[in-house]
Short mmCIF file of C-alpha atoms in Angstrom, two decimals:
data_model
loop_
_atom_site.label_atom_id
_atom_site.label_comp_id
_atom_site.label_asym_id
_atom_site.label_seq_id
_atom_site.Cartn_x
_atom_site.Cartn_y
_atom_site.Cartn_z
CA UNK O 18 -13.67 8.32 18.99
CA UNK O 19 -16.94 6.58 18.21
CA UNK O 20 -15.49 3.12 17.80
CA UNK O 21 -16.52 0.10 19.82
CA UNK O 22 -13.86 -0.90 22.31
CA UNK O 23 -11.72 2.18 21.73
CA UNK O 24 -13.81 5.10 22.95
CA UNK O 25 -11.13 6.27 25.37
CA UNK O 26 -8.19 6.04 22.97
CA UNK O 27 -6.39 9.16 21.80
CA UNK O 28 -6.87 10.07 18.17
CA UNK O 29 -4.50 10.78 15.31
CA UNK O 30 -1.58 13.05 16.20
CA UNK O 31 -0.26 14.54 12.95
CA UNK O 32 2.55 17.09 13.11
CA UNK O 33 4.26 19.25 10.47
CA UNK O 34 7.80 18.52 9.29
CA UNK O 35 10.36 20.00 6.92
CA UNK O 36 9.73 18.00 3.79
CA UNK O 37 12.70 16.98 1.67
CA UNK O 38 11.90 17.47 -2.00
CA UNK O 39 13.55 17.37 -5.39
CA UNK O 40 14.80 20.76 -6.59
CA UNK O 41 12.98 21.11 -9.93
CA UNK O 42 15.75 23.01 -11.73
CA UNK O 43 18.20 20.23 -10.87
CA UNK O 44 16.11 17.34 -12.20
CA UNK O 45 14.03 18.96 -14.93
CA UNK O 46 11.13 16.51 -15.12
CA UNK O 47 9.61 15.68 -11.73
CA UNK O 48 7.61 12.80 -13.18
CA UNK O 49 10.83 11.09 -14.26
CA UNK O 50 12.19 10.95 -10.70
CA UNK O 51 9.04 9.48 -9.10
CA UNK O 52 8.16 5.83 -8.59
CA UNK O 53 5.28 3.69 -7.40
CA UNK O 54 5.70 2.35 -3.83
CA UNK O 55 8.59 -0.11 -3.50
CA UNK O 56 6.34 -3.18 -3.35
CA UNK O 57 4.41 -2.23 -6.50
CA UNK O 58 7.46 -1.89 -8.73
CA UNK O 59 7.55 -4.92 -11.02
CA UNK O 60 11.07 -6.31 -11.02
CA UNK O 61 13.30 -6.46 -12.97
CA UNK O 62 11.60 -4.77 -15.94
CA UNK O 63 9.90 -1.99 -14.00
CA UNK O 64 12.98 -1.36 -11.90
CA UNK O 65 15.21 -1.00 -14.94
CA UNK O 66 12.67 1.26 -16.61
CA UNK O 67 12.61 3.60 -13.62
CA UNK O 68 16.38 3.61 -13.22
CA UNK O 69 16.77 4.58 -16.86
CA UNK O 70 14.06 7.28 -16.71
CA UNK O 71 16.37 9.64 -14.82
CA UNK O 72 19.70 9.14 -12.99
CA UNK O 73 18.06 10.62 -9.88
CA UNK O 74 14.92 8.48 -9.85
CA UNK O 75 13.78 7.76 -6.28
CA UNK O 76 13.89 4.02 -7.00
CA UNK O 77 17.66 4.24 -6.40
CA UNK O 78 16.83 5.00 -2.77
CA UNK O 79 13.85 2.70 -2.16
CA UNK O 80 15.18 -0.29 -4.15
CA UNK O 81 18.97 0.10 -4.35
CA UNK O 82 20.76 -2.54 -6.40
CA UNK O 83 23.96 -4.16 -5.10
CA UNK O 84 25.40 -7.59 -4.42
CA UNK O 85 24.13 -8.02 -0.84
CA UNK O 86 21.70 -6.30 1.56
CA UNK O 87 24.35 -4.40 3.51
CA UNK O 88 25.86 -3.05 0.31
CA UNK O 89 22.41 -2.08 -1.03
CA UNK O 90 21.52 -0.15 2.10
CA UNK O 91 24.88 1.61 2.22
CA UNK O 92 24.47 2.51 -1.42
CA UNK O 93 21.08 4.10 -0.70
CA UNK O 94 22.52 6.03 2.24
CA UNK O 95 25.46 7.27 0.15
CA UNK O 96 23.16 8.24 -2.71
CA UNK O 97 20.84 10.19 -0.40
CA UNK O 98 23.79 11.99 1.20
CA UNK O 99 25.22 12.86 -2.23
CA UNK O 100 21.91 14.15 -3.59
CA UNK O 101 21.46 16.39 -0.54
CA UNK O 102 25.03 17.69 -0.83
CA UNK O 103 24.63 18.35 -4.56
CA UNK O 104 21.29 20.14 -4.16
CA UNK O 105 19.32 17.48 -6.03
CA UNK O 106 17.19 17.16 -2.91
CA UNK O 107 16.68 19.92 -0.35
CA UNK O 108 14.61 20.36 2.82
CA UNK O 109 11.86 22.97 2.85
CA UNK O 110 12.59 26.09 4.88
CA UNK O 111 9.86 25.61 7.49
CA UNK O 112 7.81 22.77 8.92
CA UNK O 113 4.65 22.08 6.96
CA UNK O 114 1.74 19.78 6.52
CA UNK O 115 1.24 19.04 2.84
CA UNK O 116 -2.02 18.86 0.91
CA UNK O 117 -1.64 16.27 -1.85
CA UNK O 118 -3.93 15.77 -4.83
CA UNK O 119 -4.08 13.00 -7.43
CA UNK O 120 -6.57 12.88 -10.27
CA UNK O 121 -7.16 11.00 -13.48
CA UNK O 122 -10.47 11.18 -15.29
CA UNK O 123 -13.23 10.64 -12.74
CA UNK O 124 -10.81 9.68 -9.94
CA UNK O 125 -9.95 12.49 -7.52
CA UNK O 126 -8.07 11.93 -4.28
CA UNK O 127 -6.97 14.61 -1.83
CA UNK O 128 -5.40 14.21 1.56
CA UNK O 129 -2.86 15.54 4.03
CA UNK O 130 0.75 14.39 4.33
CA UNK O 131 2.41 14.75 7.71
CA UNK O 132 4.37 12.99 10.42
CA UNK O 133 2.00 10.78 12.44
CA UNK O 134 2.72 9.66 15.98
CA UNK O 135 3.21 5.89 15.93
CA UNK O 136 0.94 3.62 17.94
CA UNK O 137 0.44 -0.09 18.46
CA UNK O 138 -2.65 -1.76 17.02
CA UNK O 139 -4.05 -2.36 20.50
CA UNK O 140 -4.28 1.37 21.11
CA UNK O 141 -7.03 1.59 18.49
CA UNK O 142 -5.65 4.67 16.74
CA UNK O 143 -4.10 3.18 13.60
CA UNK O 144 -5.65 -0.12 12.58
CA UNK O 145 -3.78 -2.67 10.46
CA UNK O 146 -5.85 -5.12 8.44
CA UNK O 147 -3.17 -7.44 7.04
CA UNK O 148 -0.41 -9.61 8.41
CA UNK O 149 3.22 -8.82 7.60
CA UNK O 150 6.25 -10.93 6.74
CA UNK O 151 9.11 -10.53 9.24
CA UNK O 152 11.84 -10.71 6.57
CA UNK O 153 10.25 -7.81 4.67
CA UNK O 154 10.05 -5.71 7.84
CA UNK O 155 13.71 -6.40 8.56
CA UNK O 156 14.67 -5.48 5.01
CA UNK O 157 12.83 -2.14 5.23
CA UNK O 158 14.19 -1.51 8.73
CA UNK O 159 17.77 -1.98 7.58
CA UNK O 160 17.19 0.50 4.76
CA UNK O 161 15.66 3.06 7.12
CA UNK O 162 18.50 2.65 9.63
CA UNK O 163 21.02 3.29 6.88
CA UNK O 164 19.28 6.32 5.38
CA UNK O 165 17.68 7.79 8.53
CA UNK O 166 14.72 8.79 6.40
CA UNK O 167 11.09 8.06 5.65
CA UNK O 168 11.44 7.63 1.89
CA UNK O 169 7.75 7.16 1.03
CA UNK O 170 4.46 7.86 2.79
CA UNK O 171 2.03 5.19 3.94
CA UNK O 172 -1.56 5.54 2.74
CA UNK O 173 -4.04 5.75 5.64
CA UNK O 174 -7.77 6.38 5.51
CA UNK O 175 -10.25 7.81 7.97
CA UNK O 176 -13.94 8.71 7.82
CA UNK O 177 -15.42 12.07 8.82
CA UNK O 178 -18.99 10.77 8.91
CA UNK O 179 -21.46 13.56 9.64
CA UNK O 180 -18.86 16.27 10.21
CA UNK O 181 -19.29 19.87 9.07
CA UNK O 182 -17.22 20.29 5.90
CA UNK O 183 -16.80 24.01 6.61
CA UNK O 184 -14.15 23.31 9.24
CA UNK O 185 -11.40 20.83 9.97
CA UNK O 186 -8.98 19.07 7.64
CA UNK O 187 -11.43 18.95 4.71
CA UNK O 188 -12.10 22.68 4.96
CA UNK O 189 -8.38 23.46 4.95
CA UNK O 190 -7.90 21.25 1.88
CA UNK O 191 -10.75 23.09 0.12
CA UNK O 192 -9.12 26.44 0.91
CA UNK O 193 -5.65 25.33 -0.14
CA UNK O 194 -6.23 23.76 -3.57
CA UNK O 195 -7.09 27.04 -5.38
CA UNK O 196 -3.63 28.34 -4.39
CA UNK O 197 -0.47 27.99 -6.45
CA UNK O 198 1.00 24.52 -5.73
CA UNK O 199 4.56 23.76 -4.74
CA UNK O 200 4.70 21.29 -7.60
CA UNK O 201 2.54 19.83 -10.32
CA UNK O 202 3.41 16.91 -12.54
CA UNK O 203 1.81 14.10 -14.53
CA UNK O 204 3.25 10.62 -14.22
CA UNK O 205 3.32 8.12 -17.06
CA UNK O 206 0.29 6.27 -15.68
CA UNK O 207 -1.77 9.36 -16.53
CA UNK O 208 -2.25 10.62 -12.97
CA UNK O 209 -1.85 14.32 -12.30
CA UNK O 210 -0.20 15.23 -8.99
CA UNK O 211 -0.16 18.52 -7.09
CA UNK O 212 1.36 19.36 -3.70
CA UNK O 213 0.86 22.39 -1.45
CA UNK O 214 2.60 23.34 1.81
CA UNK O 215 0.39 24.34 4.75
CA UNK O 216 2.50 26.52 7.02
CA UNK O 217 -0.07 28.82 8.62
CA UNK O 218 -0.26 27.93 12.35
CA UNK O 219 -4.04 28.38 12.43
CA UNK O 220 -4.60 26.04 9.48
CA UNK O 221 -2.19 23.47 10.92
CA UNK O 222 -4.04 23.62 14.23
CA UNK O 223 -7.37 23.19 12.45
CA UNK O 224 -6.16 20.07 10.68
CA UNK O 225 -4.59 18.60 13.79
CA UNK O 226 -7.64 19.27 15.94
CA UNK O 227 -10.05 17.57 13.55
CA UNK O 228 -7.81 14.53 13.05
CA UNK O 229 -7.45 14.08 16.81
CA UNK O 230 -11.06 12.85 16.86
CA UNK O 231 -10.40 9.97 14.46
CA UNK O 232 -8.74 6.63 14.01
CA UNK O 233 -7.23 5.49 10.72
CA UNK O 234 -7.06 2.30 8.70
CA UNK O 235 -3.78 1.34 7.05
CA UNK O 236 -4.77 1.15 3.40
CA UNK O 237 -1.26 0.63 2.03
CA UNK O 238 2.02 0.24 3.87
CA UNK O 239 1.62 -2.43 6.56
CA UNK O 240 5.27 -3.46 6.33
CA UNK O 241 6.45 0.14 6.53
CA UNK O 242 4.23 0.77 9.56
CA UNK O 243 5.61 -2.34 11.29
CA UNK O 244 9.10 -1.14 10.34
CA UNK O 245 8.45 2.25 11.93
CA UNK O 246 7.30 0.57 15.14
CA UNK O 247 10.41 -1.61 15.24
CA UNK O 248 12.72 1.36 14.79
CA UNK O 249 10.84 3.45 17.33
CA UNK O 250 11.64 0.76 19.90
CA UNK O 251 15.34 1.06 19.05
CA UNK O 252 15.53 4.80 19.77
CA UNK O 253 15.01 6.53 23.13
CA UNK O 254 11.85 8.61 23.18
CA UNK O 255 11.18 11.42 22.47
CA UNK O 256 12.76 11.42 19.04
CA UNK O 257 11.93 11.82 15.37
CA UNK O 258 11.55 8.03 15.26
CA UNK O 259 8.31 8.35 17.26
CA UNK O 260 6.60 9.48 14.05
CA UNK O 261 6.15 8.09 10.55
CA UNK O 262 5.42 9.68 7.19
CA UNK O 263 1.77 9.20 6.12
CA UNK O 264 -0.86 10.42 3.69
CA UNK O 265 -4.27 10.63 5.38
CA UNK O 266 -7.33 10.52 3.12
CA UNK O 267 -10.93 11.03 4.24
CA UNK O 268 -12.80 8.39 2.26
CA UNK O 269 -16.17 10.04 2.95
CA UNK O 270 -15.17 12.81 0.55
CA UNK O 271 -12.53 10.98 -1.49
CA UNK O 272 -13.34 7.25 -1.74
CA UNK O 273 -10.44 5.00 -2.65
CA UNK O 274 -10.51 2.19 -5.16
CA UNK O 275 -10.01 -1.25 -3.67
CA UNK O 276 -8.38 -3.74 -6.01
CA UNK O 277 -7.19 -7.29 -5.60
CA UNK O 278 -3.56 -8.36 -5.43
CA UNK O 279 -3.00 -11.46 -7.51
CA UNK O 280 -0.71 -14.43 -6.88
CA UNK O 281 1.78 -16.08 -9.17
CA UNK O 282 2.82 -19.60 -8.17
CA UNK O 283 6.30 -20.13 -9.55
CA UNK O 284 6.56 -23.91 -9.27
CA UNK O 285 3.00 -25.06 -9.92
CA UNK O 286 1.86 -25.57 -13.55
CA UNK O 287 -1.83 -25.00 -14.21
CA UNK O 288 -2.43 -28.66 -15.09
CA UNK O 289 -1.04 -29.76 -11.72
CA UNK O 290 -3.05 -27.09 -9.89
CA UNK O 291 -6.30 -28.29 -11.48
CA UNK O 292 -5.48 -31.96 -10.90
CA UNK O 293 -4.90 -31.32 -7.19
CA UNK O 294 -8.21 -29.47 -6.88
CA UNK O 295 -10.15 -32.45 -8.26
CA UNK O 296 -13.80 -32.13 -7.31
CA UNK O 297 -13.24 -30.03 -4.17
CA UNK O 298 -14.20 -26.92 -6.18
CA UNK O 299 -16.37 -26.47 -9.21
CA UNK O 300 -14.03 -25.96 -12.20
CA UNK O 301 -15.08 -24.32 -15.48
CA UNK O 302 -13.17 -23.01 -18.48
CA UNK O 303 -14.04 -19.37 -19.18
CA UNK O 304 -13.73 -17.63 -22.52
CA UNK O 305 -11.33 -14.73 -22.89
CA UNK O 306 -10.24 -12.06 -23.27
CA UNK O 307 -8.98 -11.25 -19.77
CA UNK O 308 -11.54 -8.50 -19.18
CA UNK O 309 -14.42 -10.86 -19.89
CA UNK O 310 -12.93 -13.58 -17.70
CA UNK O 311 -12.59 -11.09 -14.82
CA UNK O 312 -16.24 -10.12 -15.26
CA UNK O 313 -17.21 -13.78 -14.92
CA UNK O 314 -15.02 -14.00 -11.82
CA UNK O 315 -16.85 -11.01 -10.32
CA UNK O 316 -20.23 -12.66 -10.93
CA UNK O 317 -19.09 -15.90 -9.31
CA UNK O 318 -17.48 -14.08 -6.36
CA UNK O 319 -20.83 -12.50 -5.51
CA UNK O 320 -22.15 -15.97 -4.62
CA UNK O 321 -19.16 -17.92 -3.28
CA UNK O 322 -15.41 -17.97 -3.01
CA UNK O 323 -14.04 -17.80 -6.54
CA UNK O 324 -10.65 -17.61 -8.27
CA UNK O 325 -9.43 -17.49 -11.83
CA UNK O 326 -6.46 -19.67 -12.77
CA UNK O 327 -4.40 -18.89 -15.87
CA UNK O 328 -1.05 -19.66 -17.43
CA UNK O 329 -1.78 -22.39 -19.98
CA UNK O 330 -3.47 -20.15 -22.55
CA UNK O 331 -6.94 -20.51 -21.03
CA UNK O 332 -8.89 -19.18 -18.04
CA UNK O 333 -10.18 -21.63 -15.44
CA UNK O 334 -12.80 -20.45 -12.94
CA UNK O 335 -12.84 -22.33 -9.66
CA UNK O 336 -15.68 -21.62 -7.25
CA UNK O 337 -18.21 -23.27 -4.91
CA UNK O 338 -15.68 -25.00 -2.65
CA UNK O 339 -16.74 -28.10 -0.76
CA UNK O 340 -18.22 -27.07 2.62
CA UNK O 341 -16.56 -30.07 4.21
CA UNK O 342 -13.15 -29.03 2.89
CA UNK O 343 -13.63 -25.50 4.22
CA UNK O 344 -14.67 -26.83 7.62
CA UNK O 345 -11.51 -28.95 7.82
CA UNK O 346 -9.06 -26.30 6.65
CA UNK O 347 -10.25 -22.93 8.00
CA UNK O 348 -9.90 -22.08 11.68
CA UNK O 349 -13.18 -21.47 13.46
CA UNK O 350 -11.98 -18.97 16.09
CA UNK O 351 -12.33 -15.97 13.74
CA UNK O 352 -15.43 -14.03 12.66
CA UNK O 353 -17.55 -15.29 9.79
CA UNK O 354 -16.46 -12.34 7.64
CA UNK O 355 -12.84 -13.50 7.95
CA UNK O 356 -13.59 -17.20 7.40
CA UNK O 357 -15.38 -16.45 4.13
CA UNK O 358 -12.78 -14.11 2.64
CA UNK O 359 -11.37 -15.26 -0.68
CA UNK O 360 -7.88 -14.60 0.67
CA UNK O 361 -8.56 -16.82 3.68
CA UNK O 362 -9.81 -19.66 1.49
CA UNK O 363 -6.90 -19.24 -0.91
CA UNK O 364 -4.24 -19.38 1.80
CA UNK O 365 -5.81 -21.76 4.32
CA UNK O 366 -7.49 -24.17 1.91
CA UNK O 367 -5.78 -24.04 -1.47
CA UNK O 368 -2.20 -23.03 -0.70
CA UNK O 369 -1.80 -24.76 2.66
CA UNK O 370 -3.94 -27.87 2.15
CA UNK O 371 -4.63 -28.58 -1.53
CA UNK O 372 -1.43 -27.34 -3.19
CA UNK O 373 0.83 -27.42 -0.11
CA UNK O 374 2.73 -24.32 -1.16
CA UNK O 375 4.58 -22.30 1.51
CA UNK O 376 4.12 -18.53 1.56
CA UNK O 377 7.71 -17.74 0.61
CA UNK O 378 9.14 -15.58 -2.20
CA UNK O 379 10.58 -18.56 -4.04
CA UNK O 380 7.10 -20.06 -4.30
CA UNK O 381 4.69 -17.08 -4.50
CA UNK O 382 4.91 -13.64 -6.10
CA UNK O 383 2.33 -10.95 -5.32
CA UNK O 384 1.49 -8.87 -8.40
CA UNK O 385 -0.97 -5.95 -8.54
CA UNK O 386 -1.73 -6.08 -12.25
CA UNK O 387 -3.85 -8.96 -13.56
CA UNK O 388 -2.48 -8.81 -17.10
CA UNK O 389 1.12 -8.84 -15.85
CA UNK O 390 0.32 -11.86 -13.65
CA UNK O 391 -1.13 -13.82 -16.57
CA UNK O 392 1.75 -12.88 -18.86
CA UNK O 393 4.29 -14.07 -16.31
CA UNK O 394 2.46 -17.36 -15.85
CA UNK O 395 2.27 -18.00 -19.59
CA UNK O 396 5.92 -17.04 -20.06
CA UNK O 397 7.36 -18.97 -17.11
CA UNK O 398 5.02 -21.96 -16.87
CA UNK O 399 3.51 -21.38 -13.43
CA UNK O 400 -0.02 -20.59 -12.32
CA UNK O 401 -1.62 -17.15 -12.06
CA UNK O 402 -4.30 -16.97 -9.38
CA UNK O 403 -6.50 -13.95 -10.06
CA UNK O 404 -8.57 -12.56 -7.20
CA UNK O 405 -11.70 -10.43 -6.88
CA UNK O 406 -11.35 -7.38 -4.58
CA UNK O 407 -12.91 -7.21 -1.13
CA UNK O 408 -15.06 -4.23 -0.13
CA UNK O 409 -13.55 -1.47 2.02
CA UNK O 410 -16.29 -1.75 4.65
CA UNK O 411 -15.41 -5.42 5.20
CA UNK O 412 -11.75 -4.51 5.65
CA UNK O 413 -12.54 -1.73 8.11
CA UNK O 414 -15.00 -3.83 10.10
CA UNK O 415 -12.48 -6.66 10.57
CA UNK O 416 -9.74 -4.19 11.49
CA UNK O 417 -11.94 -2.65 14.17
CA UNK O 418 -12.40 -6.14 15.64
CA UNK O 419 -8.63 -6.54 15.75
CA UNK O 420 -8.70 -9.25 13.07
CA UNK O 421 -6.01 -9.16 10.40
CA UNK O 422 -6.52 -10.54 6.92
CA UNK O 423 -3.95 -12.66 5.07
CA UNK O 424 -1.21 -10.40 3.77
CA UNK O 425 -1.65 -8.74 0.39
CA UNK O 426 -5.42 -9.20 0.56
CA UNK O 427 -6.19 -5.74 -0.80
CA UNK O 428 -4.72 -2.97 -2.90
CA UNK O 429 -6.11 0.45 -2.06
CA UNK O 430 -5.49 3.25 -4.50
CA UNK O 431 -4.53 5.44 -6.05
CA UNK O 432 -1.30 5.16 -4.10
CA UNK O 433 0.80 8.26 -3.46
CA UNK O 434 3.70 8.70 -5.84
CA UNK O 435 7.03 8.06 -4.14
CA UNK O 436 9.53 10.88 -4.49
CA UNK O 437 7.32 13.95 -4.14
CA UNK O 438 8.16 14.53 -0.47
CA UNK O 439 10.52 12.69 1.92
CA UNK O 440 11.10 13.08 5.64
CA UNK O 441 14.55 13.16 7.17
CA UNK O 442 14.94 11.68 10.64
CA UNK O 443 18.49 12.88 11.35
CA UNK O 444 19.01 15.78 8.95
#
């Protein structure tokens, strides 16, 4: 691979598997049994909405509801076993790689779903770019132990810069999409989804050979990747646990959107947040509506670190932090690109030093939708901290240097719908 420091590392090793999928005649509407990834589901409203959409919605497996963690995980395992026994879910007849397409308006994303050999970050094959929370990894690991399944694919990206599109993974995708798909559905967010099985040995070999020359960036699913690594260590190799379920997208041909993930501070009213900031940032009130305020945030973020605070019926832009404050609160043993990230300044300067808020669920919620973050702040009396997204090339460059960003720094998308294809590890 042509990556500094990792030229001798092996590339991506993607293998086919027998996908476990919903049997359409048993569920009727495929869209009604899908879900966003577990960490994007807004709880409790979104969870209840998905549960009520169909009694077999995948959310009952990825976010089971019970009185305690052990009971939740057992419930998911029992539900999965029952759905397989009842023919709600069934494994495909032969191992496949799967071409997956999502589109909505001018957004088109295509990639390949398969089982990817797991590797540590130091091997330079799959690069994380965010830190993870140990309690989340343990929660996901307990669920995977109970179900013995990869319930949703991670989203990984790679770049085929300069490669001939007439061969390799991209060429196979181009040949596959005119064929009749295994499934086609449109989810309530407006995205159209199609899935094809690639079973021809020559086409599988062509995909695998081209991917072996590349490394990948984890775009979405850091906690699930860390979970896979933990569980691999618990099982003697070789085993099915040596691999994890992923969607690989070539962003040369199918660029992803990169959005910000916003913060909601449960116990900090906006007035207190602004009082604590004092004159350490420039503070301005910005006119609404939300779309206009976000445009102003984008303009400010082009020149300095900038955030939009909301929750009291107004929008407050804070930018141009004091250089002295940054020097005192941000570690200097990381690259300049990391030190100047908005997420770094938010966590190291504002949360840790100015507001003194620990990064714990009872203090901070991470919400992908800006409007939902503001609504929650105005309803519950806390502070919404709206962020501007970072560019993909910055993320990739830091990842190649082995530098991780603060967790939930980015939201790549569109994310694969959960529920279209699962991978069993022991069935």
